[in-house]
């Protein structure tokens, strides 16, 4: 961290009361949200100021939210303790064991912290550290100190969520279509949310051709640690996000399915653009998204006709 920004952050966190009987964690790890590499916070002052037991990251005096306050970019924030004596898990980093997991997002005006709730994969590990009852499974306003630490860490890393390729397959297509145009990649990336009409409750309606839309990043993608290639990866590219789209009839925009816990693409999606309570549901799409898909499909069909008059 830049010394000036770090000093400002530490002035804020110094005022946060510390836990009694529970020592500081050894690592805070920020990942997901399109970060190319996880961000490690190891500064002793920051580690001493924030721990899972008192939870100085959330303002517990304000009413929590059940719905995701800031679609769609959020970060996984995990707390690690050295040799914690827990059952080893895939989230551990050597002798550092993951003891508590949260999420953080920024609306542009305020930050929020999410605590996994019952039935979610990370609720179990959290329960071994502290259970917060009704507070779990909700988004809570972040404290100014936590906002400062998160924003400073992400800003100083100066990382941008950037795609390298979108692939559309299925439906009327004879073979997959690859999109690499920078403008299209920027406009239709997984973080903008332009694919879904978020103002309309989740539902499914009339549609016809169904397509699979996948997003790729060069190299190892946005994984916390490099992992062996999967069947969904392509040579030189790592699958980072995927969804299903059913083309709408006539002037209807169609519907998008966001992968749930047991669906294909969940393992990739959860680390990139977490869909929260919207996951596992069909959602009304947007006409902008439909036009994008239709344009790519029509382009292939027209090229095929031109090649075989």
XYZ file of N, CA and C in Angstrom, residues 121-263:
429
model
N -22.559 -22.461 1.141
C -21.325 -23.237 1.344
C -20.417 -22.725 2.455
N -20.324 -21.411 2.648
C -19.388 -20.869 3.635
C -20.017 -20.627 4.999
N -21.283 -20.992 5.149
C -21.919 -20.813 6.451
C -21.323 -21.765 7.482
N -21.007 -22.986 7.046
C -20.442 -23.971 7.957
C -19.117 -23.537 8.555
N -18.132 -23.170 7.714
C -16.859 -22.698 8.262
C -17.023 -21.492 9.188
N -17.912 -20.572 8.843
C -18.129 -19.407 9.695
C -18.668 -19.801 11.057
N -19.563 -20.828 11.047
C -20.163 -21.258 12.301
C -19.149 -21.797 13.293
N -18.022 -22.294 12.783
C -16.978 -22.779 13.683
C -16.235 -21.659 14.375
N -16.436 -20.423 13.894
C -15.774 -19.261 14.487
C -16.752 -18.424 15.291
N -17.850 -18.020 14.647
C -18.895 -17.269 15.345
C -20.167 -17.309 14.520
N -21.313 -17.526 15.186
C -22.621 -17.496 14.536
C -23.316 -16.222 14.992
N -23.838 -15.467 14.042
C -24.458 -14.184 14.389
C -25.980 -14.226 14.280
N -26.551 -15.413 14.262
C -28.002 -15.545 14.289
C -28.691 -14.862 13.136
N -29.613 -13.952 13.465
C -30.405 -13.268 12.438
C -29.555 -12.386 11.537
N -28.337 -12.062 11.947
C -27.472 -11.214 11.118
C -26.910 -11.971 9.925
N -26.844 -13.301 10.034
C -26.316 -14.102 8.936
C -27.303 -14.134 7.775
N -26.748 -14.209 6.561
C -27.603 -14.244 5.379
C -28.110 -12.882 4.955
N -27.513 -11.813 5.462
C -27.956 -10.461 5.128
C -26.766 -9.557 4.810
N -27.077 -8.445 4.145
C -26.087 -7.404 3.847
C -26.182 -6.319 4.913
N -25.044 -5.921 5.454
C -24.994 -4.919 6.514
C -24.155 -3.723 6.066
N -24.561 -2.510 6.434
C -23.733 -1.349 6.094
C -22.328 -1.520 6.667
N -21.327 -1.243 5.855
C -19.947 -1.352 6.307
C -19.579 -0.136 7.155
N -18.622 -0.319 8.038
C -18.128 0.807 8.811
C -17.219 1.661 7.927
N -17.071 2.951 8.242
C -16.150 3.791 7.468
C -14.733 3.231 7.441
N -14.299 2.629 8.545
C -12.949 2.065 8.592
C -12.795 0.908 7.610
N -13.824 0.061 7.522
C -13.770 -1.079 6.605
C -13.842 -0.613 5.155
N -14.708 0.366 4.882
C -14.757 0.959 3.546
C -13.381 1.466 3.128
N -12.714 2.148 4.041
C -11.400 2.720 3.729
C -10.375 1.637 3.439
N -10.382 0.599 4.247
C -9.410 -0.480 4.047
C -9.655 -1.186 2.729
N -10.924 -1.511 2.445
C -11.246 -2.225 1.214
C -10.938 -1.371 -0.021
N -11.403 -0.133 -0.025
C -11.212 0.708 -1.207
C -9.745 1.017 -1.436
N -8.993 1.227 -0.369
C -7.570 1.515 -0.522
C -6.827 0.306 -1.076
N -7.151 -0.877 -0.575
C -6.472 -2.087 -1.035
C -6.742 -2.339 -2.508
N -8.000 -2.216 -2.923
C -8.361 -2.491 -4.311
C -7.808 -1.412 -5.232
N -7.893 -0.134 -4.807
C -7.400 0.961 -5.632
C -5.893 0.883 -5.823
N -5.175 0.579 -4.765
C -3.718 0.530 -4.861
C -3.251 -0.620 -5.742
N -4.045 -1.679 -5.815
C -3.684 -2.778 -6.707
C -3.899 -2.362 -8.155
N -4.836 -1.375 -8.357
C -5.112 -0.818 -9.677
C -5.437 -1.905 -10.683
N -6.356 -2.779 -10.289
C -6.747 -3.868 -11.174
C -8.126 -3.595 -11.746
N -8.317 -3.937 -12.972
C -9.605 -3.793 -13.619
C -10.132 -5.157 -14.038
N -11.447 -5.294 -13.952
C -12.078 -6.520 -14.407
C -12.214 -6.440 -15.933
N -11.408 -7.196 -16.639
C -11.385 -7.122 -18.099
C -11.518 -8.516 -18.696
N -12.419 -8.641 -19.651
C -12.602 -9.907 -20.364
C -11.660 -9.997 -21.551
N -11.466 -11.221 -22.044
C -10.718 -11.430 -23.277
C -11.581 -12.042 -24.373
N -12.687 -12.691 -23.963
C -13.503 -13.347 -24.996
C -14.872 -13.726 -24.424
N -15.908 -13.564 -25.267
C -17.242 -14.087 -24.979
C -17.558 -15.114 -26.061
N -18.111 -16.249 -25.662
C -18.470 -17.300 -26.615
C -19.965 -17.595 -26.484
N -20.661 -17.589 -27.623
C -22.081 -17.919 -27.666
C -22.220 -19.240 -28.416
N -22.983 -20.168 -27.856
C -23.154 -21.479 -28.506
C -24.586 -21.966 -28.324
N -24.954 -22.993 -29.093
C -26.292 -23.563 -28.995
C -27.295 -22.841 -29.861
N -28.572 -23.047 -29.593
C -29.632 -22.385 -30.332
C -29.567 -22.649 -31.823
N -29.678 -21.609 -32.619
C -29.647 -21.721 -34.077
C -28.226 -21.764 -34.644
N -27.245 -21.625 -33.802
C -25.869 -21.569 -34.288
C -25.382 -22.945 -34.745
N -24.635 -22.972 -35.828
C -24.047 -24.218 -36.315
C -22.745 -24.522 -35.574
N -22.099 -23.487 -35.090
C -20.891 -23.650 -34.280
C -20.755 -22.397 -33.410
N -19.994 -22.448 -32.336
C -19.889 -21.304 -31.419
C -19.376 -20.041 -32.106
N -19.841 -18.911 -31.612
C -19.392 -17.604 -32.081
C -18.507 -16.981 -31.001
N -17.344 -16.491 -31.396
C -16.427 -15.859 -30.453
C -16.459 -14.343 -30.651
N -16.602 -13.612 -29.552
C -16.588 -12.150 -29.597
C -15.349 -11.656 -28.873
N -14.512 -10.899 -29.566
C -13.296 -10.355 -28.967
C -13.210 -8.841 -29.127
N -14.232 -8.231 -29.723
C -14.236 -6.785 -29.907
C -14.217 -6.100 -28.543
N -13.262 -5.220 -28.285
C -13.133 -4.584 -26.958
C -14.386 -3.854 -26.503
N -15.077 -3.176 -27.430
C -16.280 -2.442 -27.049
C -17.383 -3.395 -26.581
N -17.552 -4.501 -27.292
C -18.570 -5.483 -26.907
C -18.207 -6.149 -25.589
N -16.922 -6.475 -25.400
C -16.479 -7.107 -24.160
C -16.721 -6.192 -22.966
N -16.507 -4.897 -23.164
C -16.710 -3.937 -22.083
C -18.193 -3.730 -21.784
N -18.990 -3.681 -22.829
C -20.417 -3.396 -22.666
C -21.185 -4.562 -22.073
N -20.750 -5.793 -22.395
C -21.510 -6.974 -21.975
C -20.730 -7.863 -21.009
N -19.845 -7.271 -20.205
C -19.098 -8.087 -19.245
C -20.019 -8.530 -18.104
N -19.579 -9.475 -17.269
C -20.461 -9.997 -16.209
C -20.750 -9.001 -15.095
N -20.011 -7.901 -15.004
C -20.140 -7.000 -13.863
C -21.114 -5.868 -14.084
N -21.457 -5.558 -15.321
C -22.335 -4.424 -15.578
C -23.785 -4.734 -15.272
N -24.179 -6.010 -15.389
C -25.567 -6.382 -15.138
C -26.515 -6.014 -16.252
N -25.995 -5.603 -17.421
C -26.850 -5.179 -18.530
C -27.622 -6.358 -19.128
N -27.246 -7.554 -18.770
C -27.909 -8.741 -19.309
C -29.274 -8.979 -18.695
N -29.528 -8.416 -17.511
C -30.763 -8.707 -16.765
C -31.480 -7.413 -16.403
N -32.824 -7.455 -16.448
C -33.643 -6.357 -15.947
C -33.836 -6.582 -14.455
N -32.976 -5.945 -13.650
C -32.972 -6.215 -12.207
C -34.204 -5.649 -11.497
N -34.952 -4.786 -12.164
C -36.130 -4.189 -11.528
C -37.321 -5.135 -11.527
N -37.254 -6.189 -12.344
C -38.355 -7.141 -12.468
C -38.056 -8.400 -11.654
N -38.983 -8.866 -10.820
C -38.749 -10.086 -10.032
C -38.421 -11.279 -10.927
N -37.680 -12.221 -10.374
C -37.286 -13.412 -11.121
C -38.521 -14.158 -11.622
N -38.474 -14.535 -12.887
C -39.564 -15.322 -13.480
C -39.116 -15.830 -14.834
N -39.865 -16.802 -15.352
C -39.624 -17.353 -16.674
C -40.878 -17.153 -17.508
N -40.718 -16.904 -18.818
C -41.856 -16.703 -19.693
C -41.607 -17.318 -21.059
N -42.446 -17.008 -22.017
C -42.324 -17.590 -23.359
C -40.989 -17.213 -24.018
N -40.333 -18.180 -24.604
C -39.096 -17.932 -25.341
C -38.870 -19.103 -26.285
N -37.825 -19.032 -27.105
C -37.632 -20.101 -28.091
C -36.235 -20.705 -28.011
N -35.303 -20.237 -28.845
C -33.978 -20.839 -28.876
C -33.188 -20.528 -27.607
N -32.521 -21.567 -27.077
C -31.717 -21.363 -25.868
C -30.223 -21.410 -26.203
N -29.493 -20.461 -25.668
C -28.060 -20.341 -25.923
C -27.274 -20.428 -24.611
N -26.044 -20.845 -24.749
C -25.112 -20.840 -23.626
C -24.086 -19.742 -23.904
N -23.906 -18.845 -22.950
C -22.972 -17.731 -23.116
C -21.883 -17.860 -22.057
N -20.652 -17.944 -22.519
C -19.533 -18.134 -21.599
C -18.514 -17.016 -21.767
N -17.843 -16.706 -20.668
C -16.886 -15.600 -20.628
C -15.503 -16.151 -20.280
N -14.481 -15.646 -20.975
C -13.144 -16.193 -20.801
C -12.106 -15.099 -20.531
N -11.113 -15.487 -19.764
C -9.959 -14.648 -19.465
C -8.710 -15.431 -19.863
N -7.727 -14.747 -20.417
C -6.484 -15.441 -20.773
C -5.772 -15.965 -19.538
N -5.021 -17.033 -19.726
C -4.223 -17.574 -18.614
C -5.068 -18.359 -17.640
N -4.909 -18.061 -16.328
C -5.598 -18.816 -15.283
C -6.855 -18.128 -14.798
N -7.282 -17.050 -15.475
C -8.523 -16.392 -15.098
C -8.399 -15.631 -13.802
N -9.476 -15.689 -12.986
C -9.497 -14.946 -11.732
C -9.459 -15.885 -10.532
N -8.870 -17.059 -10.678
C -8.838 -18.014 -9.583
C -7.966 -17.500 -8.444
N -8.305 -17.922 -7.210
C -7.463 -17.563 -6.068
C -6.075 -18.155 -6.237
N -6.027 -19.386 -6.732
C -4.763 -20.053 -6.984
C -4.916 -20.829 -8.290
N -3.860 -20.940 -9.079
C -3.970 -21.693 -10.331
C -4.452 -23.115 -10.071
N -5.385 -23.575 -10.898
C -5.912 -24.916 -10.773
C -5.822 -25.619 -12.116
N -5.874 -26.948 -12.100
C -5.817 -27.680 -13.362
C -6.944 -27.250 -14.289
N -6.699 -27.323 -15.578
C -7.715 -26.950 -16.560
C -8.942 -27.841 -16.420
N -10.097 -27.305 -16.771
C -11.344 -28.056 -16.738
C -11.848 -28.232 -18.167
N -12.810 -29.138 -18.389
C -13.341 -29.345 -19.748
C -13.946 -28.078 -20.351
N -14.370 -27.138 -19.506
C -14.980 -25.902 -20.004
C -13.951 -24.879 -20.461
N -12.696 -25.053 -20.062
C -11.653 -24.122 -20.478
C -11.298 -24.355 -21.942
N -10.632 -23.364 -22.537
C -10.138 -23.478 -23.900
C -8.642 -23.229 -23.892
N -7.914 -23.727 -24.882
C -6.455 -23.537 -24.899
C -6.067 -22.072 -24.728
N -5.319 -21.789 -23.685
C -4.875 -20.430 -23.423
C -5.890 -19.553 -22.719
N -7.116 -20.073 -22.475
C -8.172 -19.286 -21.838
C -8.783 -20.064 -20.681
N -9.179 -19.340 -19.642
C -9.868 -19.942 -18.508
C -11.298 -19.409 -18.443
N -12.260 -20.333 -18.351
C -13.653 -19.950 -18.191
C -13.828 -19.256 -16.839
N -14.438 -18.048 -16.838
C -14.633 -17.339 -15.585
C -16.100 -17.139 -15.223
N -16.999 -17.247 -16.220
C -18.414 -17.019 -15.931
C -19.244 -17.629 -17.049
N -20.443 -18.069 -16.707
C -21.317 -18.637 -17.721
C -22.779 -18.452 -17.359
N -23.635 -18.429 -18.378
C -25.072 -18.305 -18.160
C -25.814 -18.940 -19.325
N -27.131 -19.096 -19.161
C -28.002 -19.575 -20.224
C -28.951 -18.442 -20.610
N -29.225 -18.355 -21.900
C -30.142 -17.322 -22.378
C -31.153 -17.936 -23.316
N -32.439 -17.673 -23.067
C -33.509 -18.156 -23.932
C -34.070 -16.951 -24.689
N -33.945 -16.976 -26.005
C -34.331 -15.848 -26.856
C -35.826 -15.567 -26.760
N -36.179 -14.297 -26.572
C -37.580 -13.930 -26.449
C -38.305 -13.962 -27.785
N -39.605 -14.200 -27.742
C -40.435 -14.196 -28.946
C -40.714 -12.753 -29.386
N -40.754 -12.507 -30.680
C -41.099 -11.192 -31.249
C -40.345 -10.080 -30.523
N -41.073 -9.145 -29.923
C -40.433 -8.003 -29.277
C -40.055 -8.227 -27.827
N -40.194 -9.462 -27.341
C -39.859 -9.755 -25.952
C -38.345 -9.932 -25.797
N -37.767 -9.505 -24.673
C -36.312 -9.586 -24.497
C -35.778 -10.977 -24.201
N -36.620 -11.893 -23.742
C -36.127 -13.219 -23.391
C -35.744 -13.322 -21.928
N -35.089 -14.443 -21.580
C -34.815 -14.722 -20.170
C -33.399 -15.270 -19.995
N -32.788 -14.869 -18.892
C -31.427 -15.292 -18.555
C -31.466 -16.138 -17.289
N -30.746 -17.257 -17.316
C -30.641 -18.100 -16.119
C -29.265 -17.905 -15.499
N -29.266 -17.514 -14.206
C -28.029 -17.341 -13.456
C -27.789 -18.590 -12.620
N -26.621 -19.171 -12.753
C -26.333 -20.463 -12.128
C -26.488 -20.434 -10.616
N -27.145 -21.469 -10.087
C -27.279 -21.648 -8.645
C -26.227 -22.608 -8.111
N -26.332 -22.933 -6.824
C -25.313 -23.752 -6.161
C -25.025 -25.066 -6.871
N -26.066 -25.693 -7.418
C -25.907 -27.019 -8.026
C -25.840 -26.969 -9.549
N -25.809 -25.780 -10.123
C -25.843 -25.648 -11.580
C -24.443 -25.555 -12.189
